[in-house]
mmCIF file of C-alpha atoms in Angstrom:
data_model
loop_
_atom_site.group_PDB
_atom_site.id
_atom_site.type_symbol
_atom_site.label_atom_id
_atom_site.label_comp_id
_atom_site.label_asym_id
_atom_site.label_seq_id
_atom_site.Cartn_x
_atom_site.Cartn_y
_atom_site.Cartn_z
ATOM 1 C CA MET A 28 -65.404 -86.527 -119.655
ATOM 2 C CA ILE A 29 -66.928 -88.469 -116.773
ATOM 3 C CA GLN A 30 -69.573 -86.548 -114.908
ATOM 4 C CA VAL A 31 -69.321 -86.892 -111.126
ATOM 5 C CA PRO A 32 -72.672 -86.797 -109.330
ATOM 6 C CA PRO A 33 -73.011 -83.834 -106.963
ATOM 7 C CA SER A 34 -73.469 -86.242 -104.037
ATOM 8 C CA LEU A 35 -69.968 -87.688 -104.692
ATOM 9 C CA ASP A 36 -68.199 -84.477 -105.684
ATOM 10 C CA ILE A 37 -65.892 -83.574 -102.768
ATOM 11 C CA THR A 38 -65.363 -80.124 -104.238
ATOM 12 C CA ALA A 39 -69.072 -79.318 -104.191
ATOM 13 C CA ARG A 40 -70.146 -76.441 -102.056
ATOM 14 C CA THR A 41 -71.388 -76.896 -98.505
ATOM 15 C CA LYS A 42 -75.139 -77.144 -98.241
ATOM 16 C CA ALA A 43 -76.971 -74.076 -97.075
ATOM 17 C CA PRO A 44 -78.632 -74.272 -93.653
ATOM 18 C CA GLY A 45 -82.059 -74.617 -95.215
ATOM 19 C CA GLU A 46 -80.873 -77.422 -97.528
ATOM 20 C CA TYR A 47 -79.040 -79.257 -94.751
ATOM 21 C CA SER A 48 -82.055 -79.566 -92.439
ATOM 22 C CA THR A 49 -85.556 -78.249 -91.983
ATOM 23 C CA ASN A 50 -85.258 -78.074 -88.207
ATOM 24 C CA PRO A 51 -85.318 -74.382 -87.184
ATOM 25 C CA ASN A 52 -82.797 -74.918 -84.383
ATOM 26 C CA THR A 53 -80.411 -76.766 -86.697
ATOM 27 C CA ILE A 54 -80.732 -74.064 -89.354
ATOM 28 C CA LYS A 55 -80.002 -71.367 -86.783
ATOM 29 C CA ALA A 56 -76.982 -73.182 -85.332
ATOM 30 C CA ARG A 57 -75.545 -74.025 -88.749
ATOM 31 C CA LEU A 58 -76.007 -70.453 -89.954
ATOM 32 C CA ARG A 59 -74.216 -69.152 -86.875
ATOM 33 C CA LYS A 60 -71.240 -71.442 -87.439
ATOM 34 C CA MET A 61 -71.021 -70.599 -91.127
ATOM 35 C CA ASN A 62 -70.870 -66.901 -90.230
ATOM 36 C CA LEU A 63 -67.874 -67.417 -87.943
ATOM 37 C CA SER A 64 -64.477 -66.284 -89.166
ATOM 38 C CA GLY A 65 -60.864 -66.313 -88.070
ATOM 39 C CA ALA A 66 -59.916 -67.781 -84.707
ATOM 40 C CA LYS A 67 -63.529 -68.437 -83.702
ATOM 41 C CA LYS A 68 -64.082 -70.594 -86.752
ATOM 42 C CA VAL A 69 -60.821 -72.511 -86.261
ATOM 43 C CA GLU A 70 -61.629 -73.135 -82.607
ATOM 44 C CA GLU A 71 -65.164 -74.297 -83.398
ATOM 45 C CA ALA A 72 -63.962 -76.748 -86.050
ATOM 46 C CA ALA A 73 -61.157 -78.024 -83.790
ATOM 47 C CA ARG A 74 -63.582 -78.564 -80.919
ATOM 48 C CA THR A 75 -65.846 -80.536 -83.234
ATOM 49 C CA ALA A 76 -62.944 -82.748 -84.321
ATOM 50 C CA ASP A 77 -61.933 -83.374 -80.696
ATOM 51 C CA TYR A 78 -65.523 -84.172 -79.795
ATOM 52 C CA LYS A 79 -65.862 -86.710 -82.601
ATOM 53 C CA ALA A 80 -62.579 -88.367 -81.621
ATOM 54 C CA MET A 81 -63.720 -88.646 -78.010
ATOM 55 C CA THR A 82 -67.093 -90.055 -79.041
ATOM 56 C CA TYR A 83 -65.429 -92.760 -81.123
ATOM 57 C CA ALA A 84 -63.064 -93.623 -78.261
ATOM 58 C CA ARG A 85 -65.971 -93.954 -75.815
ATOM 59 C CA LYS A 86 -67.871 -96.225 -78.209
ATOM 60 C CA THR A 87 -64.800 -98.435 -78.544
ATOM 61 C CA VAL A 88 -64.494 -98.805 -74.768
ATOM 62 C CA ARG A 89 -68.204 -99.541 -74.303
ATOM 63 C CA ALA A 90 -67.951 -102.364 -76.832
ATOM 64 C CA LYS A 91 -65.384 -104.252 -74.736
ATOM 65 C CA PRO A 92 -66.617 -107.186 -72.580
ATOM 66 C CA GLU A 93 -64.705 -106.006 -69.500
ATOM 67 C CA TYR A 94 -66.600 -102.691 -69.635
ATOM 68 C CA THR A 95 -69.926 -104.533 -69.400
ATOM 69 C CA ARG A 96 -68.754 -106.507 -66.357
ATOM 70 C CA ALA A 97 -67.226 -103.483 -64.592
ATOM 71 C CA SER A 98 -68.861 -101.487 -61.806
ATOM 72 C CA ASP A 99 -70.026 -97.898 -62.230
ATOM 73 C CA SER A 100 -66.843 -96.428 -60.762
ATOM 74 C CA GLU A 101 -64.674 -98.732 -62.884
ATOM 75 C CA LYS A 102 -66.619 -97.766 -66.006
ATOM 76 C CA SER A 103 -66.069 -94.077 -65.289
ATOM 77 C CA ALA A 104 -62.357 -94.706 -64.750
ATOM 78 C CA MET A 105 -62.100 -96.666 -68.020
ATOM 79 C CA LEU A 106 -63.858 -93.917 -69.980
ATOM 80 C CA GLU A 107 -61.717 -91.173 -68.466
ATOM 81 C CA GLU A 108 -58.485 -93.089 -69.109
ATOM 82 C CA THR A 109 -59.440 -93.716 -72.739
ATOM 83 C CA MET A 110 -60.441 -90.082 -73.261
ATOM 84 C CA ARG A 111 -57.177 -88.885 -71.732
ATOM 85 C CA ASP A 112 -55.072 -91.241 -73.887
ATOM 86 C CA THR A 113 -56.943 -90.151 -77.001
ATOM 87 C CA MET A 114 -56.354 -86.459 -76.361
ATOM 88 C CA GLU A 115 -52.705 -87.000 -75.438
ATOM 89 C CA LYS A 116 -52.157 -88.726 -78.786
ATOM 90 C CA ARG A 117 -53.965 -85.930 -80.637
ATOM 91 C CA ARG A 118 -51.890 -83.343 -78.803
ATOM 92 C CA ALA A 119 -48.652 -85.167 -79.681
ATOM 93 C CA ARG A 120 -49.672 -85.070 -83.365
ATOM 94 C CA GLY A 121 -50.764 -81.432 -83.169
ATOM 95 C CA GLN A 122 -54.397 -82.323 -83.893
ATOM 96 C CA ASP A 123 -56.007 -81.011 -80.719
ATOM 97 C CA THR A 124 -57.682 -77.633 -80.380
ATOM 98 C CA MET A 125 -54.823 -75.965 -78.506
ATOM 99 C CA SER A 126 -52.245 -76.985 -81.139
ATOM 100 C CA LYS A 127 -54.426 -75.826 -84.010
ATOM 101 C CA MET A 128 -55.107 -72.502 -82.316
ATOM 102 C CA ALA A 129 -51.372 -71.980 -81.737
ATOM 103 C CA ALA A 130 -50.664 -72.792 -85.365
ATOM 104 C CA PHE A 131 -53.408 -70.430 -86.513
ATOM 105 C CA ARG A 132 -52.017 -67.544 -84.447
ATOM 106 C CA ALA A 133 -48.551 -68.248 -85.885
ATOM 107 C CA GLY A 134 -49.978 -68.064 -89.410
ATOM 108 C CA MET A 135 -49.340 -71.744 -90.102
ATOM 109 C CA TYR A 136 -52.918 -73.032 -90.236
ATOM 110 C CA ARG A 137 -55.714 -72.299 -92.689
ATOM 111 C CA ASP A 138 -59.332 -73.069 -91.961
ATOM 112 C CA ARG A 139 -61.619 -74.303 -94.708
ATOM 113 C CA ASP A 140 -64.502 -72.093 -95.762
ATOM 114 C CA GLY A 141 -68.026 -73.362 -95.239
ATOM 115 C CA VAL A 142 -67.078 -76.246 -92.912
ATOM 116 C CA THR A 143 -69.219 -76.640 -89.807
ATOM 117 C CA GLY A 144 -69.904 -79.358 -87.304
ATOM 118 C CA PRO A 145 -72.175 -80.164 -84.394
ATOM 119 C CA GLN A 146 -71.249 -78.939 -80.945
ATOM 120 C CA THR A 147 -73.298 -80.416 -78.109
ATOM 121 C CA ARG A 148 -72.719 -79.628 -74.455
ATOM 122 C CA VAL A 149 -72.058 -83.094 -73.007
ATOM 123 C CA PRO A 150 -69.600 -84.358 -70.392
ATOM 124 C CA ILE A 151 -67.001 -84.752 -73.151
ATOM 125 C CA SER A 152 -66.860 -80.981 -73.586
ATOM 126 C CA ALA A 153 -66.409 -80.457 -69.860
ATOM 127 C CA PHE A 154 -63.626 -83.050 -69.816
ATOM 128 C CA LEU A 155 -61.794 -81.355 -72.672
ATOM 129 C CA GLU A 156 -61.960 -77.953 -70.985
ATOM 130 C CA ASP A 157 -61.195 -79.179 -67.456
ATOM 131 C CA ASN A 158 -58.014 -80.943 -68.571
ATOM 132 C CA GLY A 159 -56.672 -78.151 -70.752
ATOM 133 C CA PHE A 160 -57.173 -79.861 -74.117
ATOM 134 C CA VAL A 161 -59.331 -76.982 -75.397
ATOM 135 C CA PRO A 162 -59.634 -73.315 -74.323
ATOM 136 C CA SER A 163 -62.132 -72.647 -71.555
ATOM 137 C CA ARG A 164 -65.256 -70.787 -72.619
ATOM 138 C CA PRO A 165 -65.652 -67.318 -71.030
ATOM 139 C CA SER A 166 -69.189 -68.139 -69.842
ATOM 140 C CA ARG A 167 -68.110 -71.196 -67.873
ATOM 141 C CA ALA A 168 -67.108 -71.066 -64.203
ATOM 142 C CA PRO A 169 -63.409 -71.391 -63.337
ATOM 143 C CA GLN A 170 -62.324 -74.937 -63.966
ATOM 144 C CA ARG A 171 -60.910 -77.157 -61.253
ATOM 145 C CA GLY A 172 -58.627 -79.237 -63.471
ATOM 146 C CA ALA A 173 -55.714 -76.931 -64.175
ATOM 147 C CA THR A 174 -52.704 -78.723 -65.550
ATOM 148 C CA ALA A 175 -50.487 -77.476 -62.744
ATOM 149 C CA GLY A 176 -51.624 -76.672 -59.212
ATOM 150 C CA PRO A 177 -50.001 -75.498 -55.974
ATOM 151 C CA GLY A 178 -47.246 -77.560 -54.504
ATOM 152 C CA ASN A 179 -45.973 -78.777 -57.883
ATOM 153 C CA ILE A 180 -48.891 -81.228 -58.274
ATOM 154 C CA ASP A 181 -50.206 -82.159 -61.716
ATOM 155 C CA LEU A 182 -53.930 -81.985 -60.922
ATOM 156 C CA ALA A 183 -54.946 -83.485 -64.243
ATOM 157 C CA ASN A 184 -53.056 -86.723 -63.559
ATOM 158 C CA ARG A 185 -52.884 -86.439 -59.729
ATOM 159 C CA VAL A 186 -49.107 -87.062 -59.743
ATOM 160 C CA PRO A 187 -46.164 -84.908 -58.537
ATOM 161 C CA LEU A 188 -44.790 -82.482 -61.113
ATOM 162 C CA THR A 189 -41.264 -83.406 -62.239
ATOM 163 C CA PRO A 190 -38.940 -82.114 -64.998
ATOM 164 C CA ASN A 191 -40.073 -85.039 -67.156
ATOM 165 C CA SER A 192 -43.664 -83.820 -66.916
ATOM 166 C CA PHE A 193 -42.949 -81.321 -69.680
ATOM 167 C CA GLY A 194 -43.101 -83.385 -72.844
ATOM 168 C CA SER A 195 -42.221 -82.268 -76.311
ATOM 169 C CA ALA A 196 -43.978 -79.224 -77.680
ATOM 170 C CA PRO A 197 -47.108 -79.990 -79.723
ATOM 171 C CA VAL A 198 -46.475 -80.006 -83.442
ATOM 172 C CA ALA A 199 -49.083 -78.145 -85.456
ATOM 173 C CA ASP A 200 -50.812 -79.785 -88.401
ATOM 174 C CA MET A 201 -48.739 -78.607 -91.398
ATOM 175 C CA ASP A 202 -51.019 -79.977 -94.094
ATOM 176 C CA ASP A 203 -51.637 -77.510 -96.921
ATOM 177 C CA VAL A 204 -48.957 -75.170 -95.562
ATOM 178 C CA GLY A 205 -46.451 -73.752 -98.011
ATOM 179 C CA SER A 206 -42.699 -73.630 -97.587
ATOM 180 C CA THR A 207 -42.921 -69.946 -96.652
ATOM 181 C CA PHE A 208 -43.723 -70.816 -93.051
ATOM 182 C CA VAL A 209 -41.211 -73.663 -92.616
ATOM 183 C CA GLY A 210 -38.576 -71.339 -91.175
ATOM 184 C CA ALA A 211 -41.081 -69.715 -88.854
ATOM 185 C CA ASN A 212 -42.204 -73.150 -87.702
ATOM 186 C CA ARG A 213 -38.614 -74.131 -86.899
ATOM 187 C CA LEU A 214 -38.086 -70.946 -84.917
ATOM 188 C CA LEU A 215 -41.319 -71.558 -83.040
ATOM 189 C CA GLN A 216 -40.325 -75.128 -82.200
ATOM 190 C CA ALA A 217 -36.892 -73.943 -81.044
ATOM 191 C CA GLU A 218 -38.503 -71.332 -78.810
ATOM 192 C CA MET A 219 -40.823 -73.967 -77.385
ATOM 193 C CA GLY A 220 -37.779 -76.120 -76.664
ATOM 194 C CA HIS A 221 -36.127 -73.241 -74.795
ATOM 195 C CA LEU A 222 -39.267 -72.627 -72.760
ATOM 196 C CA ARG A 223 -39.562 -76.318 -71.966
ATOM 197 C CA THR A 224 -35.928 -76.361 -70.783
ATOM 198 C CA ILE A 225 -36.577 -73.359 -68.544
ATOM 199 C CA CYS A 226 -39.609 -75.103 -67.040
ATOM 200 C CA GLN A 227 -37.540 -78.226 -66.397
ATOM 201 C CA ILE A 228 -34.819 -76.187 -64.677
ATOM 202 C CA VAL A 229 -37.360 -74.379 -62.485
ATOM 203 C CA VAL A 230 -39.048 -77.617 -61.430
ATOM 204 C CA ALA A 231 -35.692 -79.311 -60.751
ATOM 205 C CA SER A 232 -34.559 -76.355 -58.620
ATOM 206 C CA ASN A 233 -37.816 -76.399 -56.702
ATOM 207 C CA ASN A 234 -37.458 -80.123 -56.053
ATOM 208 C CA ASN A 235 -33.859 -79.622 -54.864
ATOM 209 C CA ILE A 236 -34.971 -76.901 -52.447
ATOM 210 C CA ARG A 237 -37.700 -79.151 -51.101
ATOM 211 C CA GLU A 238 -35.260 -82.042 -50.639
ATOM 212 C CA LEU A 239 -32.838 -79.701 -48.819
ATOM 213 C CA ASP A 240 -35.585 -78.454 -46.509
ATOM 214 C CA LEU A 241 -36.673 -82.008 -45.763
ATOM 215 C CA SER A 242 -33.084 -83.055 -44.995
ATOM 216 C CA ASN A 243 -32.685 -80.127 -42.565
ATOM 217 C CA ILE A 244 -35.932 -80.999 -40.838
ATOM 218 C CA ALA A 245 -34.858 -84.646 -40.577
ATOM 219 C CA ALA A 246 -31.540 -83.595 -38.989
ATOM 220 C CA GLU A 247 -33.343 -81.422 -36.424
ATOM 221 C CA VAL A 248 -35.711 -84.261 -35.582
ATOM 222 C CA ASN A 249 -32.753 -86.612 -35.029
ATOM 223 C CA ASN A 250 -31.092 -84.066 -32.730
ATOM 224 C CA GLU A 251 -34.272 -83.755 -30.682
ATOM 225 C CA LYS A 252 -34.532 -87.537 -30.452
ATOM 226 C CA ASN A 253 -30.931 -87.767 -29.170
ATOM 227 C CA HIS A 254 -31.649 -85.048 -26.584
ATOM 228 C CA VAL A 255 -34.711 -86.945 -25.380
ATOM 229 C CA ARG A 256 -32.645 -90.143 -25.077
ATOM 230 C CA ASP A 257 -30.053 -88.293 -22.934
ATOM 231 C CA LEU A 258 -32.790 -86.985 -20.662
ATOM 232 C CA GLU A 259 -34.225 -90.481 -20.275
ATOM 233 C CA VAL A 260 -30.795 -91.818 -19.272
ATOM 234 C CA ARG A 261 -30.349 -89.092 -16.658
ATOM 235 C CA VAL A 262 -33.802 -89.672 -15.223
ATOM 236 C CA ASN A 263 -33.059 -93.377 -14.908
ATOM 237 C CA GLN A 264 -29.797 -92.571 -13.084
ATOM 238 C CA LEU A 265 -31.582 -90.257 -10.642
ATOM 239 C CA GLU A 266 -34.194 -92.898 -9.960
ATOM 240 C CA GLY A 267 -31.400 -95.345 -9.112
ATOM 241 C CA VAL A 268 -29.757 -92.880 -6.704
ATOM 242 C CA VAL A 269 -33.045 -92.203 -4.928
ATOM 243 C CA HIS A 270 -33.692 -95.913 -4.632
ATOM 244 C CA ALA A 271 -30.222 -96.485 -3.154
ATOM 245 C CA LEU A 272 -30.727 -93.702 -0.595
ATOM 246 C CA GLN A 273 -34.038 -95.157 0.432
ATOM 247 C CA ASN A 274 -32.505 -98.608 0.944
ATOM 248 C CA THR A 275 -29.327 -97.498 2.832
ATOM 249 C CA SER A 276 -28.865 -94.036 4.371
ATOM 250 C CA LEU A 277 -32.469 -93.250 5.092
ATOM 251 C CA GLY A 278 -33.003 -96.587 6.787
ATOM 252 C CA SER A 279 -30.000 -96.148 9.097
ATOM 253 C CA ILE A 280 -31.036 -92.586 9.996
ATOM 254 C CA LEU A 281 -34.486 -93.782 10.932
ATOM 255 C CA ASP A 282 -32.966 -96.472 13.153
ATOM 256 C CA ARG A 283 -30.794 -93.889 14.985
ATOM 257 C CA VAL A 284 -33.757 -91.596 15.493
ATOM 258 C CA ASN A 285 -35.758 -94.468 16.930
ATOM 259 C CA GLU A 286 -32.920 -95.262 19.354
ATOM 260 C CA LEU A 287 -32.762 -91.642 20.537
ATOM 261 C CA GLU A 288 -36.493 -91.588 21.062
ATOM 262 C CA ASN A 289 -36.244 -94.740 23.183
ATOM 263 C CA ILE A 290 -33.446 -93.211 25.323
ATOM 264 C CA MET A 291 -35.481 -90.061 25.882
ATOM 265 C CA ASP A 292 -38.445 -92.134 26.922
ATOM 266 C CA GLU A 293 -36.290 -93.992 29.477
ATOM 267 C CA LEU A 294 -34.922 -90.725 30.880
ATOM 268 C CA LYS A 295 -38.396 -89.306 31.171
ATOM 269 C CA SER A 296 -39.554 -92.393 33.036
ATOM 270 C CA LYS A 297 -36.649 -92.127 35.497
ATOM 271 C CA VAL A 298 -36.364 -88.350 35.988
ATOM 272 C CA GLY A 299 -39.677 -87.005 34.844
ATOM 273 C CA SER A 300 -40.265 -83.821 32.978
ATOM 274 C CA GLY A 301 -40.733 -80.144 33.762
ATOM 275 C CA CYS A 302 -40.900 -79.152 37.504
ATOM 276 C CA ASP A 303 -40.786 -82.740 38.664
ATOM 277 C CA ALA A 304 -37.442 -83.181 36.959
ATOM 278 C CA GLU A 305 -36.018 -80.057 38.716
ATOM 279 C CA VAL A 306 -37.293 -81.213 42.105
ATOM 280 C CA THR A 307 -35.773 -84.590 41.567
ATOM 281 C CA LYS A 308 -32.433 -83.017 40.717
ATOM 282 C CA MET A 309 -32.545 -80.817 43.869
ATOM 283 C CA ARG A 310 -33.365 -83.812 46.005
ATOM 284 C CA GLU A 311 -30.393 -85.648 44.575
ATOM 285 C CA VAL A 312 -28.156 -82.635 45.289
ATOM 286 C CA MET A 313 -29.471 -82.253 48.845
ATOM 287 C CA GLY A 314 -29.079 -85.945 49.383
ATOM 288 C CA CYS A 315 -25.453 -85.735 48.305
ATOM 289 C CA LEU A 316 -24.828 -82.774 50.667
ATOM 290 C CA LYS A 317 -26.457 -84.562 53.605
ATOM 291 C CA GLY A 318 -24.349 -87.598 52.950
ATOM 292 C CA ALA A 319 -21.197 -85.483 52.920
ATOM 293 C CA LEU A 320 -22.130 -83.736 56.198
ATOM 294 C CA ASP A 321 -22.875 -87.007 57.849
ATOM 295 C CA LYS A 322 -19.413 -88.185 56.960
ATOM 296 C CA VAL A 323 -17.775 -85.162 58.645
ATOM 297 C CA GLY A 324 -19.929 -85.147 61.769
ATOM 298 C CA GLY A 325 -23.293 -83.791 60.790
ATOM 299 C CA PHE A 326 -24.718 -80.303 61.242
ATOM 300 C CA ILE A 327 -23.006 -77.967 63.844
#
C-alpha cells in the first residue's frame, strides 16, 4: 500500500495553533476560531471565503493595463464594480455568506470541523457588510448601504426599485447534503418564490400609485396653465379698450371742456364777475327802461 506523506494527505487533521504559527496573536486568533461552533463557525468560514474571492477579484483588476492608466476615482469605481459583480455571482450560486447562513438554519449545510481562515478588517469587509452580502456585525455602526431605501430606491446600485429588482432566490450550496433534505429544499425554494412574487406585486402597485399621482398633478398643472392663458387674454382685451377710450372719447370730452372754458372766459371779459356782473345787469335793465320811457314821452 502506497504511503501518502502527511503534507499531501487531505484527510490529515488541521494543525494546532501552536503548530500552525509561533506568533502569539496568530495562535490566539486561530484558537478562537477553532473553538467556534454552529452558526458562528459557519459565518466565520463563509466570510473568509467571500474575503478571498474579493481579494482575487481585486488582484485581477489591478493587473489590467487600463487600471494603471485610470485616475483615482476611476480606479475606485473599477474595484467596486468588480467586487459587486463577484458577490452577485457568488450569491446566484449560493456561495455567499447570506446563502450559506440560510442553508445552515434550514438544516441543509454542514460546516467542516477544524477549518479556520484569516479574517482581517479591511475595506473589503466593510463593502461586504454595507451592501448586504454578509450579516452586519453587532459592534459596527448602522450601515448606510441598505439594499432598499425610502422612496423605492435601491441604494446599493443607486437605481429605482422595480419588480425586476427581485431576482431569483439564492440557491444554497447542496454539496455533501443527503436526499433527506431535498424535499425541504424544494419547499424552501417555493416559499422564496412566493415571497418574491409578493414583493414584485407590492412594488408594481406602488409604482402604479406613483404614476397615478403624477398624472393627477400633471392634469392640475395643465388646468392652471389654461386659466392663466384666459386671464392673459382678458387683460389684453382690457388694455385695448382703455387704449381706444384714450384715443376717442376722452379726447373729444377734453375738447368740449376746453370750448366751455373759452366761452366762460369770454363771458367774464364782457360781463365781469361777482358784484360787477350784477351792477352791469342792473345798468342794462335801467337802460332798457329809460329807452322805453323815452319812447312814450319820458318821465311825468
